[in-house]
PDB file of C-alpha atoms in Angstrom:
ATOM      1  CA  MET G   1      73.489  33.038 156.043  1.00 72.00           C
ATOM      2  CA  SER G   2      70.687  30.539 154.535  1.00 79.00           C
ATOM      3  CA  ARG G   3      71.791  27.216 152.737  1.00 76.00           C
ATOM      4  CA  PHE G   4      70.478  28.463 149.642  1.00 74.00           C
ATOM      5  CA  TYR G   5      73.634  30.633 149.247  1.00 75.00           C
ATOM      6  CA  GLU G   6      76.211  28.058 150.179  1.00 78.00           C
ATOM      7  CA  ALA G   7      77.716  27.356 146.505  1.00 77.00           C
ATOM      8  CA  GLY G   8      80.114  24.551 147.419  1.00 82.00           C
ATOM      9  CA  PRO G   9      77.679  22.184 148.993  1.00 82.00           C
ATOM     10  CA  LEU G  10      75.052  23.106 146.353  1.00 83.00           C
ATOM     11  CA  ALA G  11      77.196  22.357 143.650  1.00 79.00           C
ATOM     12  CA  ARG G  12      78.331  18.980 144.936  1.00 80.00           C
ATOM     13  CA  VAL G  13      74.364  18.139 145.275  1.00 80.00           C
ATOM     14  CA  GLY G  14      74.021  19.102 141.621  1.00 76.00           C
ATOM     15  CA  ILE G  15      77.032  16.978 140.628  1.00 74.00           C
ATOM     16  CA  ASN G  16      75.694  14.022 142.685  1.00 76.00           C
ATOM     17  CA  LEU G  17      72.204  14.581 140.743  1.00 75.00           C
ATOM     18  CA  PHE G  18      73.920  14.690 137.287  1.00 68.00           C
ATOM     19  CA  TYR G  19      75.522  11.293 138.348  1.00 70.00           C
ATOM     20  CA  GLY G  20      72.308   9.937 139.479  1.00 71.00           C
ATOM     21  CA  TYR G  21      70.742  10.571 136.073  1.00 67.00           C
ATOM     22  CA  GLY G  22      73.765   8.833 134.477  1.00 65.00           C
ATOM     23  CA  TYR G  23      75.220  12.268 132.920  1.00 64.00           C
ATOM     24  CA  ASN G  24      77.243  15.107 134.023  1.00 66.00           C
ATOM     25  CA  PHE G  25      77.168  17.892 131.670  1.00 66.00           C
ATOM     26  CA  TYR G  26      80.371  19.407 132.945  1.00 69.00           C
ATOM     27  CA  ARG G  27      82.834  16.524 132.721  1.00 72.00           C
ATOM     28  CA  GLN G  28      85.024  16.858 129.628  1.00 77.00           C
ATOM     29  CA  GLU G  29      84.577  13.370 128.689  1.00 75.00           C
ATOM     30  CA  ASN G  30      81.084  13.711 128.163  1.00 77.00           C
ATOM     31  CA  GLN G  31      81.431  16.809 126.126  1.00 80.00           C
ATOM     32  CA  LEU G  32      84.142  15.125 123.847  1.00 81.00           C
ATOM     33  CA  ARG G  33      81.731  12.059 123.750  1.00 80.00           C
ATOM     34  CA  ALA G  34      78.814  14.128 122.437  1.00 81.00           C
ATOM     35  CA  ASP G  35      81.163  16.096 120.298  1.00 82.00           C
ATOM     36  CA  ASP G  36      82.213  12.497 118.690  1.00 83.00           C
ATOM     37  CA  GLN G  37      78.540  11.726 118.037  1.00 84.00           C
ATOM     38  CA  ARG G  38      77.974  15.032 116.632  1.00 87.00           C
ATOM     39  CA  VAL G  39      80.824  14.821 114.069  1.00 87.00           C
ATOM     40  CA  ARG G  40      80.232  11.340 113.170  1.00 88.00           C
ATOM     41  CA  GLN G  41      76.397  12.680 112.309  1.00 92.00           C
ATOM     42  CA  MET G  42      77.843  15.173 110.085  1.00 92.00           C
ATOM     43  CA  ALA G  43      80.195  13.105 108.344  1.00 92.00           C
ATOM     44  CA  CYS G  44      77.119  10.584 107.728  1.00 94.00           C
ATOM     45  CA  SER G  45      75.048  13.658 106.464  1.00 94.00           C
ATOM     46  CA  LEU G  46      77.737  14.559 104.188  1.00 94.00           C
ATOM     47  CA  LEU G  47      78.311  10.866 102.729  1.00 96.00           C
ATOM     48  CA  ASN G  48      74.244  10.722 102.492  1.00 96.00           C
ATOM     49  CA  ARG G  49      74.321  13.941 100.466  1.00 96.00           C
ATOM     50  CA  ALA G  50      77.124  12.265  98.056  1.00 95.00           C
ATOM     51  CA  ARG G  51      75.278   9.306  97.520  1.00 96.00           C
ATOM     52  CA  ALA G  52      72.121  11.067  96.731  1.00 96.00           C
ATOM     53  CA  GLY G  53      74.133  13.005  93.887  1.00 95.00           C
ATOM     54  CA  LEU G  54      75.366   9.647  92.654  1.00 95.00           C
ATOM     55  CA  ASP G  55      71.983   7.826  92.770  1.00 95.00           C
ATOM     56  CA  GLU G  56      70.653  11.020  90.755  1.00 96.00           C
ATOM     57  CA  ALA G  57      73.272  10.994  88.406  1.00 95.00           C
ATOM     58  CA  GLU G  58      72.943   7.735  87.638  1.00 96.00           C
ATOM     59  CA  ALA G  59      69.061   7.736  87.346  1.00 96.00           C
ATOM     60  CA  ARG G  60      69.388  10.609  84.872  1.00 96.00           C
ATOM     61  CA  TYR G  61      72.365   8.950  83.003  1.00 96.00           C
ATOM     62  CA  ARG G  62      70.099   5.797  82.425  1.00 95.00           C
ATOM     63  CA  ARG G  63      67.245   8.075  81.412  1.00 95.00           C
ATOM     64  CA  GLU G  64      69.308  10.013  78.845  1.00 95.00           C
ATOM     65  CA  ASN G  65      71.391   7.174  77.439  1.00 94.00           C
ATOM     66  CA  ILE G  66      69.253   3.973  77.293  1.00 93.00           C
ATOM     67  CA  PRO G  67      67.040   4.228  74.487  1.00 91.00           C
ATOM     68  CA  PRO G  68      63.740   1.864  74.579  1.00 91.00           C
ATOM     69  CA  PRO G  69      64.369  -1.428  73.066  1.00 91.00           C
ATOM     70  CA  THR G  70      63.358  -2.103  69.347  1.00 92.00           C
ATOM     71  CA  ARG G  71      63.358  -5.166  67.280  1.00 92.00           C
ATOM     72  CA  ALA G  72      66.650  -4.252  65.816  1.00 90.00           C
ATOM     73  CA  ASN G  73      68.209  -3.264  69.166  1.00 88.00           C
ATOM     74  CA  PRO G  74      66.595  -5.236  71.930  1.00 91.00           C
ATOM     75  CA  PHE G  75      69.338  -4.587  74.330  1.00 92.00           C
ATOM     76  CA  PRO G  76      71.086  -1.437  75.535  1.00 91.00           C
ATOM     77  CA  ASP G  77      74.811  -0.788  74.721  1.00 92.00           C
ATOM     78  CA  ALA G  78      76.955  -2.623  76.892  1.00 94.00           C
ATOM     79  CA  ALA G  79      79.279  -0.061  77.443  1.00 95.00           C
ATOM     80  CA  ILE G  80      76.419   2.283  78.723  1.00 94.00           C
ATOM     81  CA  VAL G  81      74.953  -0.303  81.013  1.00 95.00           C
ATOM     82  CA  ALA G  82      78.563  -0.721  82.336  1.00 96.00           C
ATOM     83  CA  ASN G  83      78.876   2.824  83.138  1.00 95.00           C
ATOM     84  CA  ALA G  84      75.497   2.909  84.901  1.00 95.00           C
ATOM     85  CA  GLN G  85      76.460  -0.066  86.912  1.00 96.00           C
ATOM     86  CA  ALA G  86      79.642   1.808  87.832  1.00 96.00           C
ATOM     87  CA  LEU G  87      77.647   4.720  88.993  1.00 96.00           C
ATOM     88  CA  GLU G  88      75.234   2.583  91.016  1.00 96.00           C
ATOM     89  CA  ARG G  89      78.351   0.496  92.552  1.00 96.00           C
ATOM     90  CA  LEU G  90      80.027   3.453  93.792  1.00 96.00           C
ATOM     91  CA  GLY G  91      76.610   4.718  95.399  1.00 95.00           C
ATOM     92  CA  ARG G  92      76.503   1.532  97.268  1.00 96.00           C
ATOM     93  CA  GLU G  93      79.911   1.995  98.418  1.00 96.00           C
ATOM     94  CA  VAL G  94      79.522   5.383  99.662  1.00 95.00           C
ATOM     95  CA  GLY G  95      76.279   4.197 101.521  1.00 94.00           C
ATOM     96  CA  ALA G  96      78.175   1.320 103.132  1.00 95.00           C
ATOM     97  CA  LEU G  97      80.672   3.971 104.206  1.00 94.00           C
ATOM     98  CA  GLU G  98      77.823   5.973 105.952  1.00 92.00           C
ATOM     99  CA  GLY G  99      76.565   2.824 107.638  1.00 91.00           C
ATOM    100  CA  LEU G 100      80.150   2.275 108.930  1.00 90.00           C
ATOM    101  CA  ILE G 101      80.428   5.651 110.420  1.00 90.00           C
ATOM    102  CA  ARG G 102      77.053   5.545 111.911  1.00 88.00           C
ATOM    103  CA  HIS G 103      78.015   2.502 113.743  1.00 87.00           C
ATOM    104  CA  GLN G 104      81.606   3.367 114.892  1.00 83.00           C
ATOM    105  CA  PRO G 105      82.228   2.296 118.502  1.00 78.00           C
ATOM    106  CA  VAL G 106      83.282   4.883 120.975  1.00 75.00           C
ATOM    107  CA  PRO G 107      85.490   3.679 124.145  1.00 72.00           C
ATOM    108  CA  GLU G 108      83.768   2.058 126.893  1.00 70.00           C
ATOM    109  CA  ASN G 109      83.567   3.645 130.289  1.00 69.00           C
ATOM    110  CA  ASP G 110      84.038   0.451 132.273  1.00 71.00           C
ATOM    111  CA  ARG G 111      86.729  -0.101 135.042  1.00 73.00           C
ATOM    112  CA  MET G 112      88.822  -2.315 132.724  1.00 71.00           C
ATOM    113  CA  THR G 113      88.839   0.148 130.084  1.00 69.00           C
ATOM    114  CA  GLN G 114      89.758   2.903 132.251  1.00 69.00           C
ATOM    115  CA  ARG G 115      92.501   0.680 133.803  1.00 72.00           C
ATOM    116  CA  TYR G 116      94.426   0.775 130.317  1.00 72.00           C
ATOM    117  CA  ARG G 117      93.529   4.114 128.939  1.00 73.00           C
ATOM    118  CA  GLN G 118      92.572   7.609 129.814  1.00 76.00           C
ATOM    119  CA  GLU G 119      89.072   8.366 128.235  1.00 74.00           C
ATOM    120  CA  ALA G 120      89.456  12.118 127.694  1.00 76.00           C
ATOM    121  CA  ALA G 121      92.922  11.500 125.900  1.00 80.00           C
ATOM    122  CA  THR G 122      91.214   8.623 123.733  1.00 82.00           C
ATOM    123  CA  LEU G 123      88.189  10.686 122.912  1.00 81.00           C
ATOM    124  CA  ALA G 124      90.514  13.954 122.223  1.00 82.00           C
ATOM    125  CA  ALA G 125      92.616  11.621 119.661  1.00 85.00           C
ATOM    126  CA  LEU G 126      89.215  10.242 118.198  1.00 84.00           C
ATOM    127  CA  ALA G 127      87.931  13.364 117.675  1.00 83.00           C
ATOM    128  CA  GLU G 128      91.091  14.292 115.536  1.00 86.00           C
ATOM    129  CA  LYS G 129      90.242  11.261 113.444  1.00 87.00           C
ATOM    130  CA  ASP G 130      86.613  12.139 113.116  1.00 87.00           C
ATOM    131  CA  ALA G 131      87.744  15.573 111.922  1.00 87.00           C
ATOM    132  CA  VAL G 132      89.637  13.978 109.162  1.00 90.00           C
ATOM    133  CA  LEU G 133      86.746  11.838 108.172  1.00 89.00           C
ATOM    134  CA  VAL G 134      84.263  14.865 108.119  1.00 91.00           C
ATOM    135  CA  GLY G 135      87.026  16.570 105.870  1.00 92.00           C
ATOM    136  CA  GLN G 136      87.107  13.704 103.464  1.00 93.00           C
ATOM    137  CA  ALA G 137      83.442  13.345 103.490  1.00 93.00           C
ATOM    138  CA  GLU G 138      83.073  16.793 102.427  1.00 93.00           C
ATOM    139  CA  LEU G 139      85.831  16.343  99.773  1.00 93.00           C
ATOM    140  CA  LEU G 140      83.742  13.597  98.387  1.00 93.00           C
ATOM    141  CA  ARG G 141      80.342  15.288  98.704  1.00 94.00           C
ATOM    142  CA  SER G 142      81.775  18.157  96.719  1.00 92.00           C
ATOM    143  CA  MET G 143      82.948  15.720  93.985  1.00 93.00           C
ATOM    144  CA  LEU G 144      79.613  14.305  93.640  1.00 93.00           C
ATOM    145  CA  GLU G 145      76.638  16.437  94.508  1.00 92.00           C
ATOM    146  CA  GLY G 146      75.246  18.257  91.596  1.00 90.00           C
ATOM    147  CA  VAL G 147      77.697  16.802  89.162  1.00 91.00           C
ATOM    148  CA  ALA G 148      76.728  15.241  85.982  1.00 93.00           C
ATOM    149  CA  ALA G 149      77.369  11.355  85.236  1.00 92.00           C
ATOM    150  CA  ASP G 150      79.538  12.033  82.620  1.00 93.00           C
ATOM    151  CA  ALA G 151      82.013  14.000  84.751  1.00 93.00           C
ATOM    152  CA  MET G 152      81.662  11.420  87.442  1.00 93.00           C
ATOM    153  CA  LEU G 153      82.502   8.741  85.118  1.00 94.00           C
ATOM    154  CA  ALA G 154      85.375  10.788  84.214  1.00 94.00           C
ATOM    155  CA  GLY G 155      86.582  10.938  87.592  1.00 92.00           C
ATOM    156  CA  ARG G 156      85.759   7.726  88.781  1.00 93.00           C
ATOM    157  CA  ARG G 157      89.384   6.906  89.792  1.00 95.00           C
ATOM    158  CA  GLU G 158      89.564   9.560  92.050  1.00 94.00           C
ATOM    159  CA  ILE G 159      86.239   8.778  93.628  1.00 95.00           C
ATOM    160  CA  GLU G 160      87.382   5.469  94.350  1.00 95.00           C
ATOM    161  CA  VAL G 161      90.505   6.731  96.032  1.00 95.00           C
ATOM    162  CA  GLY G 162      88.260   8.977  98.081  1.00 94.00           C
ATOM    163  CA  ILE G 163      86.059   6.060  99.071  1.00 95.00           C
ATOM    164  CA  ALA G 164      89.316   4.064  99.936  1.00 95.00           C
ATOM    165  CA  ALA G 165      90.782   6.854 102.096  1.00 94.00           C
ATOM    166  CA  ILE G 166      87.531   7.117 103.963  1.00 93.00           C
ATOM    167  CA  ALA G 167      87.692   3.347 104.618  1.00 94.00           C
ATOM    168  CA  ALA G 168      91.269   3.438 105.643  1.00 93.00           C
ATOM    169  CA  THR G 169      90.630   6.191 108.087  1.00 91.00           C
ATOM    170  CA  LEU G 170      87.831   4.238 109.326  1.00 91.00           C
ATOM    171  CA  ARG G 171      89.902   1.166 109.767  1.00 91.00           C
ATOM    172  CA  GLU G 172      92.544   3.437 111.696  1.00 90.00           C
ATOM    173  CA  ARG G 173      89.926   4.615 114.089  1.00 87.00           C
ATOM    174  CA  GLN G 174      88.976   1.226 114.789  1.00 86.00           C
ATOM    175  CA  THR G 175      92.385   0.039 115.106  1.00 87.00           C
ATOM    176  CA  PHE G 176      92.960   2.876 117.755  1.00 83.00           C
ATOM    177  CA  LEU G 177      90.362   1.600 120.020  1.00 79.00           C
ATOM    178  CA  LEU G 178      91.552  -2.174 120.060  1.00 76.00           C
TER     179      LEU G 178
END
């Protein structure tokens, strides 16, 4: 029988080559790590769409509600400006969350980390937290994408609660890795 048909030794050579490249596709930890990155990218995409909805609504609100200055009224109504600034602030907060999620750490894979925690179990727990994060991001996106500014202003408290919930989930995720 030719050596080309000996599955065991050939598989060991393949695994050694994978490790030589620094990545083994078949290790559960690597699949979980790739899933973690993909899930966080998905959450960032949803938050990016939510921010785009906020930015669009804020721009439309300013166009429709702030008249050009006249001699009689050189400055816009303070309440309208405050509402536009509130929409702008919400957009910045959603953008900041997107940046935080994008730069969340994953567990290190060094010997000291391996001594204190199991990588696969840690990544599986992170995947659960990231799934919650994606759900929260999707809920926020559904509240903001394609919605008029007046509706956003009416539901501003709920949007702020959503932003705070996502921030709390991120803190919980960071605390888990300490």
